[in-house]
Amino acid sequence: MRFHVLGPVRMEQRTPSAAKPRVVLATLLVQGNNVVSTHSLIDELWGMEPPRTAATTLQVYVSQLRKALADAVDDERQQPLLTRPPGYVIQVRPGELDLAVFESLRTRGRAAYEQRDFEAASRWLGESLALWSGPALSGIPHGPSLETNAIRLNELRTEVLEQRIAADLLLGRHHELIGELMALANEFPMRETLQAHLMVALYRSGREAEALRTYHRARRTLINELGVEPGPTLTRLLDRVLAADPGLAWHDTPLRASGTVASGSPSRPRQGAPSLHRLPPRAAHFTGRDEELARGRRFLAATAPVAARVLAVSGRPGVGKSSLAVQLAHAADGFADGRIHIGLRDAAGAAVLPETAMAMLLRRLRADDPAPDDPLPAGAEELGELLHRHTQGRDLLLVLDDAVSEAQVRPLLASVPDSMVVLTSRRTLAALDDVQHLVLDVLGPEEAERLLTDAGGPRMAQDPAAVAELARLCGRLPLALRVTAGGLAVRPHWTAAGLVKRLADERTRLSALTLGDLDVRSGLLAAYRDVPAPERAAFRLLGLAPLPGFRLWTAAALLGLDPPEAEGRLETLVRAHLLEARGRSGTQAPVSYGFHSLLRSLALEMLAEEPAPVVPAAMDRLGRAGVVLARRADALLAPGRDRLAASEGAGAARPPGFSPLTWFREESAGLLAVVRQTHAAGLWGPTSALASALSGYYEACARWDDWQVSHDLAVDAARRSADLAAEASLVRSLGDLAWQRRRYDRAMGCYELGGRLFIRHGDRAGAGRCSCGEGDVLFGRGRVAEAGTRYARALGAGRAEGDARGLADALRGLAFVALREGRSEEALRLLGECADAATAAGDERWHAYARRTGALVAETAEASWSRLEVRPGVWLLDPSAG
């Protein structure tokens, strides 16, 4: 199987003739084995106005592609076009896609060029260019993604071409290059690097006059087309040609590349030459970070001896670490001997070796060195000594960008003790000595909206409400904000409100956050791949954790680990800025953890690739752990439920400093989310058990809506699993909820249904408690005699089944009937028996309730219903209300 996108889009076996299926093919191929959402494919095919049948039509195109691909494989199981939520992916093996081969050869060529192996560089770069058969992604209509990728790839091709020519010039091939360069200079008249290469080739071939004409022709074009003069590269080269600079002539031993004129050998620095300035340009529309920049400037401006000479900037991917470091380096005062930037990863994103990093820095330092061009040593120790000599006593600022680990940068830092350093990294390099750390977070709301408005142009500024929502959907992450604003700026037919709709779905949001080679998902994936495999697995599973945050017990349950081991995984992810730790300063409250919204989207995307049993097993562990903890807290919250908690192995002893009410309050949102998740996963047992364990807290704190939601789901779960006992208990609890909310008809229906379910299950004690509930409804409506009948039925069931807790409830109801009918002495006797039954049940709360109610009745000649507590913690103000 062979795929081609570096030219007309095609497959070597059989390419679909229709354009639309080829658009789908191209869109999938340029993503390189990554899932492309259905939303993105529809957008690519039809833009902002897709037909109503877009989803169906897309499926037809995918089917056509699959048939074409099936002709090239021997086994249907080898079909490379697969459905992967939220869209599709083409699995391309090494060597099958010309774009992937091009990237590999280009990376090897660039590395060889950096290592001064110009022969290998010319060979690898030339082979990469030979893969091209025309403009990238040609022969098909382009939507927004393909248009952006085509521009990027064609620009990349030209850059590779320029570097290959630079290598050839450094090898002395100027004569052979003149014809090719003349054609290229005519094709790209405003490409100053190509014009400079042509001038060098002509000069070295003894054609100085033509070299000068090349300059003047390029200058006229730039003035006529753009109204600007040539840049410093061409201007300096003109001076050297006019001065017949011997350093520009060809030497038998190829000289090193210099500065921005890679094709020419370096001129010797003149007296008073400016200091080295090797920094990337500042980011356009750099916004905010005033406090961080001020702190960085203070650090770099320190004149007194300081312990730290390294400012380490860290933060999650896309937060703007590199942009801040470059901005700071440009703005800093001093550093008369230069400011130099080097990246610490190669083109593929892998960490460069310490020796490679030192060699890169040395080459930048020696770019204007008048000393002979001696080759660099290969060993780390020799490189370190040479680097020390080149930086000793010099006023330098070094920006070391995107470090991977402490081990990578220690040798380099040790070799430059006199230099100030700004170091960026995706993780906090805490093991480095003498470092001041600066951790970047996302932008504030106002800064995020200002970045969107500045970078997105007038159409963004016209819709402040959409801007605020876009900032929220992007999680105020600078990279995501820039991509979003840039997408609007280059597409005049889009609106800010339309962008909100594109980003609204968490499942497809990352797919929409791409713009050319700016891809939020790629940045997040790079940080994800930096951590070890166990932490990557933990990152994926933690995407199931409830929002907005979760505790250690949740992580331990999801990961199936003991708490100490789970905490170790969490802390590694926190240091890598893939997870947030959210402690409360100055309190003893346990730390909670949470995701940035876009990182959670990534975790859920990656989780979709897990084997089928992984997610249900994790959710089952989480649900069961929630049940155990909720029952333990409930037993402490309402004494008398301790035996149930003990039966789950939790015990009822109160841990030091533990407040069950506080625990419930802090965990309630997450526990309700777990009820929803276990129900959605079809885990019926944990769903019903957890909802039941939460009912005591919901009743005590009047959390009516949460009680309703959790129990509706739990009743459905009990019915689906044919768990009659759980269904009966939950329906009775819903009766209690309706009674608390004075929804008497609903309450009566629940109690009657619960009683029938308990009878079917053979639980007369449970049916008796439902009879008590019916009595409460009738009593609340003023139907006192009927209520007494229900309480008497409940009393009989309690005595027959030995249910002391049910017996206490029935005696309480009969006491109120007696009190309502004027039989105060009988009411007091019944309340005393209620207290004795509560003691037998071990329920201190009901015992205390019966005693204080009896005392209140005893001290008043006539019951004051406005003050009477009809159940523990529940006051019925008007017993005759219907």
C-alpha positions in Angstrom: 0.0 0.0 0.0 1.4 3.4 -1.0 -0.2 6.8 -0.4 0.8 10.1 -2.0 0.0 13.6 -0.9 3.2 15.4 -2.0 1.6 16.2 -5.3 -1.7 14.9 -6.6 -3.5 12.9 -4.0 -3.5 9.2 -5.0 -3.1 5.6 -3.9 -0.8 3.4 -6.0 -3.4 0.6 -6.3 -6.7 2.3 -7.1 -7.5 5.9 -6.4 -11.2 6.9 -6.4 -12.0 9.0 -9.4 -14.5 11.2 -7.6 -13.1 14.3 -5.9 -15.0 14.1 -2.6 -13.7 10.6 -1.5 -10.2 11.8 -2.3 -10.8 14.8 -0.1 -11.7 12.4 2.8 -8.6 10.3 2.0 -6.3 13.4 2.0 -7.8 14.8 5.2 -7.2 11.5 7.0 -3.7 11.0 5.6 -2.3 14.4 6.6 -3.3 13.7 10.2 -0.8 10.9 10.4 -2.5 7.9 12.1 -4.7 10.3 14.2 -8.4 10.2 14.5 -10.2 12.9 12.4 -13.7 13.7 13.7 -16.8 13.4 11.6 -17.4 17.1 12.3 -14.0 18.0 10.8 -14.5 15.9 7.7 -17.9 17.4 7.1 -16.4 20.8 7.5 -13.7 20.0 5.0 -16.1 18.7 2.4 -18.9 21.3 2.6 -17.7 24.2 4.7 -20.2 26.2 6.7 -23.2 25.0 4.7 -23.3 21.2 4.8 -26.4 19.4 3.3 -28.9 17.8 5.6 -27.6 14.4 4.5 -24.0 15.3 5.2 -23.4 12.5 7.7 -24.9 9.8 5.5 -23.1 11.1 2.4 -19.8 11.0 4.3 -20.4 7.4 5.2 -20.9 6.6 1.5 -17.5 8.3 0.7 -15.9 6.3 3.5 -17.4 3.1 2.1 -16.1 3.9 -1.3 -12.6 4.4 0.1 -12.8 1.1 2.0 -13.7 -0.8 -1.1 -10.7 0.8 -2.9 -8.4 0.0 0.0 -9.7 -3.5 0.2 -8.4 -4.3 -3.3 -4.9 -3.7 -2.0 -4.9 -6.0 1.0 -5.1 -9.8 1.1 -7.1 -10.0 4.3 -10.1 -7.9 5.3 -8.6 -7.7 8.8 -5.8 -5.6 7.3 -8.3 -2.8 6.3 -6.5 0.4 7.3 -9.5 2.7 7.3 -11.2 2.2 10.7 -14.0 3.8 12.6 -12.7 5.4 15.8 -14.9 7.7 17.9 -15.4 10.6 17.2 -14.6 9.8 13.5 -12.2 7.8 11.4 -8.5 7.0 11.2 -6.3 5.6 8.4 -3.6 3.4 9.9 -0.5 3.9 7.8 2.6 1.8 8.4 6.2 3.1 8.1 7.1 3.8 4.5 3.6 3.8 3.1 2.9 7.6 3.2 5.2 9.9 1.2 4.7 12.7 3.7 5.9 10.5 6.6 9.0 9.5 4.6 9.6 13.1 3.7 9.5 14.2 7.3 11.9 11.4 8.3 14.4 12.3 5.6 14.1 15.9 6.3 14.8 15.3 10.0 17.9 13.3 9.2 19.1 15.9 6.7 18.7 18.7 9.2 20.5 16.8 11.9 23.4 16.1 9.5 23.5 19.7 8.6 23.7 20.7 12.3 26.5 18.2 12.7 28.3 19.8 9.8 28.1 16.6 7.7 27.1 18.5 4.6 27.5 15.5 2.2 24.9 13.5 4.2 22.7 16.6 4.6 22.6 17.2 0.8 21.9 13.5 0.2 19.1 13.2 2.7 17.5 16.5 1.8 17.7 15.7 -1.9 16.0 12.4 -1.4 13.2 14.0 0.6 12.6 16.5 -2.3 12.6 13.7 -4.8 9.3 12.5 -3.3 7.5 15.5 -4.6 5.5 15.3 -7.8 3.8 18.7 -7.7 2.2 21.1 -5.3 1.1 19.3 -2.1 -2.5 18.0 -1.9 -3.2 19.0 -5.5 -6.0 17.7 -7.7 -8.8 18.1 -5.1 -10.8 20.9 -3.7 -9.5 22.3 -0.4 -11.5 23.0 2.7 -10.0 24.9 5.6 -7.8 22.1 6.9 -6.4 21.0 3.6 -5.8 24.5 2.5 -3.8 25.2 5.6 -1.8 22.0 5.3 -1.1 22.6 1.6 0.3 26.0 2.4 2.4 24.5 5.3 3.8 21.7 3.2 4.7 23.8 0.2 6.5 26.2 2.4 8.3 23.3 4.1 9.4 22.0 0.7 10.9 25.4 -0.1 12.7 25.5 3.2 14.2 22.1 2.6 15.2 23.1 -0.9 17.0 26.2 0.5 18.9 24.1 3.1 19.9 21.5 0.5 21.3 24.2 -1.7 23.1 25.7 1.3 24.7 22.3 1.9 25.7 22.0 -1.8 27.3 25.4 -1.7 29.3 24.4 1.4 30.5 21.4 -0.6 31.7 23.6 -3.5 29.0 22.7 -6.0 28.3 26.4 -7.0 28.9 25.8 -10.7 26.2 23.0 -10.9 23.7 25.1 -8.9 23.6 28.2 -11.1 21.0 26.9 -13.5 18.7 25.5 -10.8 19.1 28.7 -8.7 18.3 31.0 -11.7 15.0 29.1 -12.2 14.1 29.2 -8.6 15.0 32.9 -8.3 12.6 33.5 -11.2 9.9 31.3 -9.6 10.3 32.9 -6.1 11.4 36.5 -6.8 10.7 37.7 -3.2 12.5 34.8 -1.5 15.6 36.5 -0.3 17.4 33.4 0.8 17.3 31.9 -2.7 18.4 35.2 -4.2 21.4 35.2 -1.7 22.3 31.6 -2.7 22.3 32.6 -6.4 24.5 35.6 -5.6 27.0 33.4 -3.8 27.0 30.8 -6.6 27.6 33.4 -9.3 30.3 35.2 -7.3 32.2 31.9 -6.6 32.0 31.1 -10.3 33.7 34.4 -11.3 30.5 36.1 -12.4 30.5 39.1 -10.0 28.6 41.4 -12.3 25.7 38.9 -12.6 25.8 38.5 -8.8 25.3 42.3 -8.5 22.5 42.3 -11.1 20.8 39.6 -9.1 20.8 41.8 -6.0 19.4 44.9 -7.9 16.7 42.8 -9.6 15.6 41.4 -6.2 15.7 44.9 -4.8 13.4 46.3 -7.5 11.0 43.4 -7.1 10.7 44.0 -3.3 10.3 47.7 -3.7 7.7 47.4 -6.5 5.7 44.6 -4.9 6.0 45.3 -1.2 7.4 48.8 -0.9 10.4 47.6 1.3 14.1 47.4 0.9 16.0 44.1 1.0 16.7 42.7 4.5 20.1 42.6 6.2 21.0 39.2 4.6 21.1 40.5 1.1 22.4 43.9 2.1 25.4 42.5 3.9 26.0 40.1 1.0 26.1 43.0 -1.4 28.7 44.7 0.7 30.9 41.6 0.7 30.6 41.2 -3.1 31.5 44.8 -3.6 34.5 44.5 -1.2 35.6 41.3 -2.9 35.6 39.7 0.6 38.0 36.7 0.5 35.8 35.0 3.1 33.1 34.7 0.5 35.3 32.9 -2.0 35.3 29.1 -2.2 38.0 27.2 -0.2 39.1 23.6 -0.7 38.0 22.9 2.9 34.3 23.9 3.3 33.8 26.6 5.8 31.0 26.6 8.4 27.6 28.2 7.9 27.3 31.6 9.4 24.3 33.4 10.9 21.5 33.9 8.4 23.7 33.4 5.2 24.0 29.7 5.4 25.3 29.5 1.8 28.4 31.6 2.3 31.5 31.3 4.4 31.6 33.8 7.3 33.2 37.2 7.0 35.6 38.1 9.8 34.0 40.4 12.4 34.9 44.0 12.2 36.0 46.2 15.1 32.9 47.2 17.2 30.7 44.4 15.7 27.4 44.0 17.5 26.9 41.3 20.1 25.5 37.9 19.3 21.7 38.0 19.0 20.3 34.6 18.2 16.7 34.8 19.4 13.4 33.9 17.7 11.1 36.8 17.0 8.6 37.8 19.7 5.2 36.2 19.5 2.6 38.3 17.7 -0.2 39.6 20.0 1.7 38.6 23.2 -0.9 39.4 25.9 -0.8 39.7 29.7 1.8 38.0 31.9 2.7 41.4 33.4 3.5 39.9 36.8 5.6 37.1 35.4 7.5 39.4 33.1 8.2 41.8 35.9 9.5 38.9 38.1 11.7 37.7 35.3 13.1 41.1 34.6 13.9 41.6 38.3 15.7 38.2 38.3 17.8 39.0 35.3 18.6 42.5 36.4 20.0 41.5 39.8 23.5 42.9 40.1 24.5 41.6 43.6 25.7 38.0 43.8 22.7 35.7 43.9 22.4 32.0 44.6 20.3 31.4 41.6 21.3 32.2 38.0 18.7 30.0 36.3 15.1 31.0 35.9 13.1 27.8 35.2 9.8 28.4 33.5 7.4 25.5 33.6 3.8 24.8 32.9 1.3 22.6 31.0 1.7 22.3 27.2 0.4 25.3 25.3 0.6 27.7 28.3 3.1 29.9 26.6 6.4 29.0 28.3 8.6 29.6 25.2 6.8 32.8 24.2 7.3 34.2 27.7 11.0 33.2 27.7 11.6 34.8 24.3 9.7 37.9 25.3 11.7 38.2 28.4 15.0 37.7 26.6 14.2 40.5 24.1 13.1 42.9 26.8 15.9 42.3 29.4 18.4 45.0 30.0 22.2 44.3 29.7 23.8 41.2 28.3 26.3 43.1 26.1 27.9 40.0 24.8 24.7 38.4 23.5 21.5 36.6 23.9 21.3 33.1 22.5 18.4 30.6 22.1 18.7 26.9 21.5 16.0 24.2 21.5 16.5 21.1 23.5 14.4 18.8 21.3 14.9 17.6 17.8 12.5 17.9 14.9 10.7 14.8 16.0 10.2 16.1 19.5 12.8 13.8 21.1 15.3 15.1 23.7 18.7 16.0 22.2 21.7 14.6 24.1 23.6 16.9 26.4 26.6 16.8 24.1 24.4 17.8 21.2 23.0 20.7 23.1 26.4 21.9 24.1 27.6 21.6 20.5 24.6 23.7 19.2 25.4 26.4 21.7 29.1 26.4 20.8 28.2 26.8 17.1 26.1 29.8 17.9 28.8 31.3 20.1 31.5 30.7 17.4 29.4 32.0 14.5 31.4 35.3 14.4 34.6 33.8 15.9 37.7 35.0 14.1 39.6 31.9 15.2 40.1 29.1 12.7 37.2 26.8 12.2 38.5 23.9 14.2 36.1 20.9 14.4 34.2 20.5 17.7 35.2 17.7 20.1 32.8 14.8 20.4 33.0 14.1 24.1 30.8 15.8 26.7 33.8 16.6 29.0 35.8 18.3 26.2 32.7 20.1 24.9 32.0 21.4 28.4 35.6 22.7 28.8 35.4 24.5 25.4 32.0 25.9 26.2 33.3 27.2 29.6 36.2 29.0 27.8 33.8 30.6 25.3 31.4 31.9 28.0 33.9 32.7 30.8 33.7 36.4 31.8 31.1 37.2 29.2 27.8 38.9 29.8 25.5 36.4 28.1 21.8 35.4 28.4 21.0 31.9 27.3 17.5 30.7 26.6 17.4 26.9 26.8 14.0 25.9 25.5 11.9 22.8 26.1 14.1 20.8 28.4 13.1 17.2 29.1 14.9 16.4 32.3 17.4 17.5 34.9 20.0 15.1 33.5 19.7 16.7 30.0 20.6 20.2 31.2 23.0 19.6 34.2 26.2 19.3 32.0 25.3 22.4 30.0 24.5 24.5 33.1 27.7 23.4 34.7 29.7 24.6 31.7 28.3 28.1 31.6 28.6 29.3 35.3 29.0 33.0 34.3 25.9 33.2 32.1 22.3 33.9 33.1 19.9 31.3 31.9 16.2 31.1 31.2 15.1 27.5 31.0 11.7 26.2 29.9 10.3 22.8 30.5 6.9 21.0 30.4 7.6 19.6 33.9 9.0 21.3 36.9 12.7 20.4 37.1 12.7 20.3 40.9 16.0 18.4 41.3 18.1 21.2 39.8 20.1 23.3 42.3 20.3 27.1 42.4 17.2 27.6 40.4 14.3 30.0 40.8 11.1 28.5 39.5 8.3 30.3 37.7 5.2 28.1 37.0 2.8 29.5 34.4 -0.9 28.9 34.7 -3.5 29.7 32.1 -4.4 33.4 31.4 -6.9 35.2 33.5 -10.4 35.8 32.0 -9.7 39.3 30.9 -6.3 38.5 29.4 -7.7 35.5 27.6 -10.5 37.6 26.0 -8.1 40.3 25.1 -5.8 37.8 23.3 -8.8 36.5 21.3 -9.9 40.1 20.4 -6.4 41.3 19.5 -5.5 38.2 17.4 -9.0 37.5 15.9 -9.5 41.0 14.4 -12.7 43.2 14.2 -15.1 40.3 13.8 -14.0 38.8 17.1 -14.3 42.1 18.8 -17.9 42.6 17.6 -19.2 39.7 19.8 -18.1 40.0 23.4 -20.4 37.3 24.6 -19.0 34.8 22.1 -15.4 35.9 23.0 -16.1 35.1 26.7 -17.5 31.7 25.8 -14.6 30.9 23.5 -12.1 31.8 26.3 -13.9 29.4 28.6 -14.1 26.6 26.0 -10.3 27.0 25.3 -9.7 26.7 29.0 -7.9 30.1 28.7 -4.9 28.2 27.3 -2.8 30.6 25.2 -2.1 28.1 22.4 -5.7 27.2 22.1 -6.7 30.9 22.1 -4.2 31.7 19.4 -5.4 28.8 17.2 -9.0 29.9 17.7 -8.4 33.5 16.9 -6.2 32.7 14.0 -8.8 30.4 12.5 -11.3 33.3 12.5 -8.8 35.8 11.2 -8.0 33.7 8.0 -11.6 32.6 7.3 -13.7 35.7 6.4 -16.9 33.5 6.2 -16.7 32.4 9.9 -18.1 34.2 12.9 -17.2 34.1 16.6 -20.6 32.6 17.4 -20.0 29.9 14.8 -16.7 29.1 16.4 -18.5 28.6 19.8 -20.6 26.0 18.1 -17.6 24.2 16.7 -15.9 24.0 20.1 -19.0 23.2 22.2 -18.7 19.4 22.0 -15.9 18.2 24.4 -15.5 15.0 22.3 -14.5 16.9 19.1 -13.0 20.1 20.6 -9.4 19.1 20.1 -10.0 18.2 16.5 -11.3 21.8 15.9 -8.3 23.4 17.6 -5.8 23.2 14.6 -4.4 25.9 12.4 -1.6 24.9 10.0 1.2 23.4 12.0 -0.3 24.8 15.2 -2.2 21.8 16.7 -3.3 21.9 20.4 -3.7 18.1 20.5 -0.1 17.6 19.3 1.3 19.8 22.0 -0.8 18.0 24.7 0.2 14.6 23.3 3.9 15.5 23.4 3.6 16.2 27.2 1.6 13.0 27.6 4.2 10.9 25.9 7.0 12.4 28.0 5.7 10.6 31.2 6.3 6.9 31.8 3.8 4.3 30.7 2.2 3.7 34.1 1.5 7.4 34.4 0.1 7.5 30.9 -2.3 4.7 31.8 -3.3 6.6 34.9 -3.8 9.8 32.9 -6.2 8.0 30.6 -8.3 6.3 33.4 -8.5 9.5 35.5 -10.4 11.1 32.7 -13.3 9.1 34.2 -13.1 10.9 37.5 -16.0 13.2 38.4 -15.8 16.9 37.7 -14.7 19.4 38.7 -12.2 17.6 41.0 -11.5 14.4 42.8 -9.8 13.1 45.9 -7.1 10.4 46.4 -9.7 7.7 47.1 -11.3 8.3 43.7 -7.9 7.9 41.9 -7.0 4.8 43.9 -10.3 3.2 43.0 -10.1 4.1 39.3 -6.5 2.9 39.0 -7.0 -0.2 41.2 -4.0 0.8 43.4 -3.3 1.3 47.1 -3.6 5.0 48.1 0.2 5.5 48.5 0.9 4.1 45.0 -1.9 6.0 43.5 -0.6 9.2 45.1 2.8 8.6 43.5 1.2 8.4 40.1 -0.9 11.6 40.7 2.2 13.6 41.9 4.1 12.5 38.8 1.3 13.8 36.6 1.1 17.0 38.6 4.9 17.6 38.1 4.4 17.1 34.4 1.5 19.6 34.5 -0.9 17.0 33.1 -2.9 17.2 36.3 -3.6 20.0 38.8 -3.3 19.7 42.6 -5.9 21.9 44.3 -5.1 22.2 48.0 -6.5 24.9 50.2 -3.8 27.1 51.7 -3.7 27.2 55.5 -6.1 24.2 56.0 -5.7 20.6 56.8 -8.2 19.6 54.1 -7.0 16.8 51.8 -5.7 17.8 48.4 -8.0 17.4 45.5 -7.0 16.9 41.9 -8.4 18.0 38.6 -7.8 18.3 34.8 -7.5 21.3 32.6 -10.6 20.9 30.3 -8.5 20.3 27.2 -6.3 17.7 28.9 -9.4 15.9 30.1 -10.6 15.9 26.5 -7.3 14.3 25.5 -7.6 11.7 28.3 -11.1 10.7 27.2 -9.9 10.5 23.5 -7.0 8.2 24.6 -9.3 6.2 26.8 -11.4 5.3 23.7 -8.4 3.2 22.6 -8.3 1.0 25.7 -9.5 -2.6 25.5 -13.2 -3.1 26.1 -13.1 -4.3 29.7 -10.9 -1.6 31.1 -13.4 1.2 31.5 -16.3 -0.8 33.0 -13.8 -2.4 35.5 -12.5 1.0 36.6 -16.0 2.4 37.0 -17.1 -0.7 38.9 -14.1 -0.1 41.3 -15.0 3.5 41.7 -18.7 2.8 42.4 -18.0 0.2 45.0 -15.4 2.4 46.7 -17.9 5.2 46.8 -20.5 2.9 48.4 -18.1 1.8 51.2 -17.0 5.3 52.0 -20.6 6.7 51.8 -21.9 4.0 54.2 -19.0 4.7 56.6 -19.8 8.4 56.7 -23.5 7.8 56.9 -23.0 5.5 59.9 -21.2 8.3 61.6 -23.7 10.9 60.5 -26.7 9.0 61.7 -25.9 6.6 64.6 -27.7 3.3 64.2 -26.5 2.6 60.7 -23.1 1.4 62.1 -24.0 -2.2 61.7 -24.6 -1.8 57.9 -21.3 0.0 57.6 -19.5 -2.6 59.6 -21.0 -5.3 57.3 -19.1 -3.6 54.4 -15.8 -3.8 56.3 -15.8 -0.1 56.9 -16.4 0.0 60.6 -18.1 2.9 62.4 -15.3 4.3 64.4 -14.8 8.0 63.8 -11.3 8.7 62.4 -9.5 11.6 64.2 -10.6 14.9 62.7 -13.2 13.3 60.4 -16.5 15.1 60.0 -19.0 13.0 58.1 -21.1 16.0 57.2 -18.1 17.9 55.9 -17.0 14.8 53.9 -20.5 14.4 52.3 -20.6 18.1 51.5 -17.3 18.1 49.8 -17.8 14.8 48.0 -21.5 15.0 47.2 -21.2 16.5 43.7 -18.6 13.9 42.7 -20.6 11.0 44.3 -23.7 12.0 42.4 -21.6 12.1 39.2 -20.4 8.6 40.0 -24.1 7.5 40.3 -24.7 8.9 36.8 -21.5 7.3 35.4 -22.1 3.8 36.9 -25.7 3.9 35.6 -24.4 5.0 32.1 -21.9 2.1 32.2 -24.6 -0.4 33.1 -23.2 -1.1 36.6 -26.6 -1.6 38.2 -25.4 -2.9 41.6 -23.1 0.0 42.5 -25.6 2.5 41.1 -28.4 1.5 43.4 -26.1 0.8 46.5 -24.4 4.2 46.2 -27.7 6.2 45.8 -29.1 4.4 48.8 -26.0 5.2 50.9 -26.4 8.9 50.0 -30.1 9.2 51.1 -29.3 9.9 54.7 -27.1 12.9 53.8 -29.7 14.2 51.3 -32.4 14.0 53.9 -30.3 15.7 56.7 -29.2 18.5 54.4 -32.5 18.9 52.4 -30.7 18.1 49.1 -34.0 17.4 47.5 -33.0 17.6 43.8 -29.9 15.4 44.2 -32.0 12.9 46.2 -34.5 12.7 43.3 -31.9 12.4 40.5 -29.8 9.8 42.2 -32.8 7.6 43.3 -34.5 7.8 39.9 -31.4 6.4 38.3 -31.0 3.9 41.1 -34.6 2.6 40.8 -34.0 2.1 37.1 -30.8 0.2 37.9 -32.5 -2.0 40.4 -35.3 -2.9 38.0 -32.8 -3.7 35.2 -30.9 -6.0 37.5 -34.2 -7.5 39.0 -32.9 -6.6 42.5 -36.3 -6.5 44.2 -34.9 -5.6 47.7 -33.0 -2.6 46.3 -35.9 -1.4 44.3 -38.3 -1.6 47.3 -35.8 0.3 49.6 -35.2 3.0 47.0 -38.9 3.4 46.2 -39.6 3.8 50.0 -36.8 6.5 50.1 -38.5 8.3 47.2 -41.7 8.2 49.3 -39.8 9.9 52.2 -38.5 12.5 49.8 -42.0 13.3 48.4 -43.4 13.4 52.0 -40.7 15.9 53.0 -41.6 18.1 50.0 -45.4 17.8 50.9 -46.1 16.0 47.6 -48.6 13.7 49.4 -50.1 11.9 46.4 -46.6 11.0 45.1 -45.5 9.9 48.5 -48.5 7.7 49.0 -47.9 6.0 45.7 -44.3 5.3 46.5 -45.1 3.9 49.9 -47.8 1.6 48.6 -45.6 0.4 45.8 -42.7 -0.1 48.2 -44.9 -2.1 50.5 -46.0 -4.4 47.7 -42.3 -4.9 46.6 -41.2 -5.7 50.1 -44.0 -8.3 50.5 -43.0 -9.9 47.2 -39.5 -10.0 48.5 -40.6 -11.6 51.8 -39.5 -8.6 53.9 -42.5 -7.8 56.2 -40.3 -5.4 58.3 -39.7 -3.3 55.2 -43.4 -3.4 54.3 -44.2 -2.3 57.9 -41.9 0.8 57.4 -43.8 1.6 54.3 -47.0 1.4 56.3 -45.5 4.0 58.7 -44.9 6.3 55.7 -48.5 5.9 54.5 -49.6 6.8 58.1 -47.5 10.0 57.9 -49.1 11.0 54.7 -52.6 10.4 56.0 -51.8 12.2 59.3 -50.4 15.2 57.4 -53.7 15.4 55.6 -55.7 15.4 58.8 -57.0 11.8 58.3 -55.9 10.8 61.8 -58.0 7.6 62.2 -56.8 6.1 58.9 -53.3 7.1 59.9 -53.7 5.2 63.2 -54.7 2.0 61.2 -51.5 2.2 59.1 -49.3 2.8 62.2 -50.9 -0.2 64.0 -50.2 -2.4 60.9 -46.5 -1.2 61.1 -46.4 -1.9 64.8 -47.5 -5.5 64.2 -44.9 -6.0 61.5 -42.2 -4.6 63.7 -43.0 -6.9 66.6 -43.4 -9.9 64.4 -40.1 -9.4 62.6 -38.1 -8.1 65.6 -37.4 -4.9 63.8 -36.7 -2.5 66.7 -36.1 0.5 64.4 -39.4 0.0 62.6 -41.1 -0.6 65.9 -39.8 2.8 67.2 -41.1 4.5 64.0 -44.6 2.9 64.4 -44.8 3.9 68.2 -43.9 7.5 67.2 -46.8 7.6 64.8 -49.3 6.1 67.2 -48.1 8.6 69.9 -49.0 11.5 67.6 -52.4 10.0 66.8 -53.1 9.7 70.5 -51.9 13.3 71.0 -54.0 14.6 68.2 -57.1 12.9 69.7 -56.4 14.4 73.2 -54.9 11.3 74.8 -51.8 12.9 76.2 -51.0 10.3 78.8 -51.1 7.5 76.2 -48.9 9.6 73.9 -46.3 10.0 76.6 -46.3 6.2 77.2 -45.9 5.5 73.5 -43.1 7.9 73.2 -41.3 6.2 76.1 -41.7 2.9 74.4 -40.4 4.5 71.2 -37.2 5.6 73.1 -36.8 2.0 74.5 -37.1 0.6 71.0 -34.6 3.1 69.6 -32.2 2.0 72.4 -32.7 -1.6 71.4 -31.9 -0.7 67.8 -28.8 1.1 68.9 -30.0 4.3 67.3 -29.0 7.2 69.5 -30.5 9.8 67.2 -34.0 8.3 67.5 -33.6 7.7 71.2 -32.7 11.4 71.8 -35.6 12.4 69.5 -38.2 10.4 71.5 -36.9 11.8 74.8 -37.0 15.5 73.8 -40.4 15.1 72.1 -41.8 13.4 75.2 -40.4 16.2 77.4 -42.1 18.8 75.2 -45.5 17.0 75.3 -45.2 16.6 79.1 -44.6 20.3 79.7 -47.6 21.5 77.6 -51.2 20.9 78.3 -52.0 20.8 74.6 -49.7 20.0 71.7 -48.2 23.0 69.8 -47.9 21.6 66.3 -45.9 24.6 65.2 -43.1 23.4 67.5 -43.6 19.6 67.2 -40.9 17.5 65.6 -42.8 14.7 63.8 -39.6 12.9 62.7 -36.0 13.5 63.8 -35.2 16.9 62.3 -38.6 17.3 60.6 -41.3 19.7 61.8 -44.9 19.5 60.5 -46.5 22.9 60.9 -50.1 22.1 60.0 -51.2 18.5 60.4 -54.6 19.3 58.8 -53.2 20.6 55.6 -54.2 18.6 52.5 
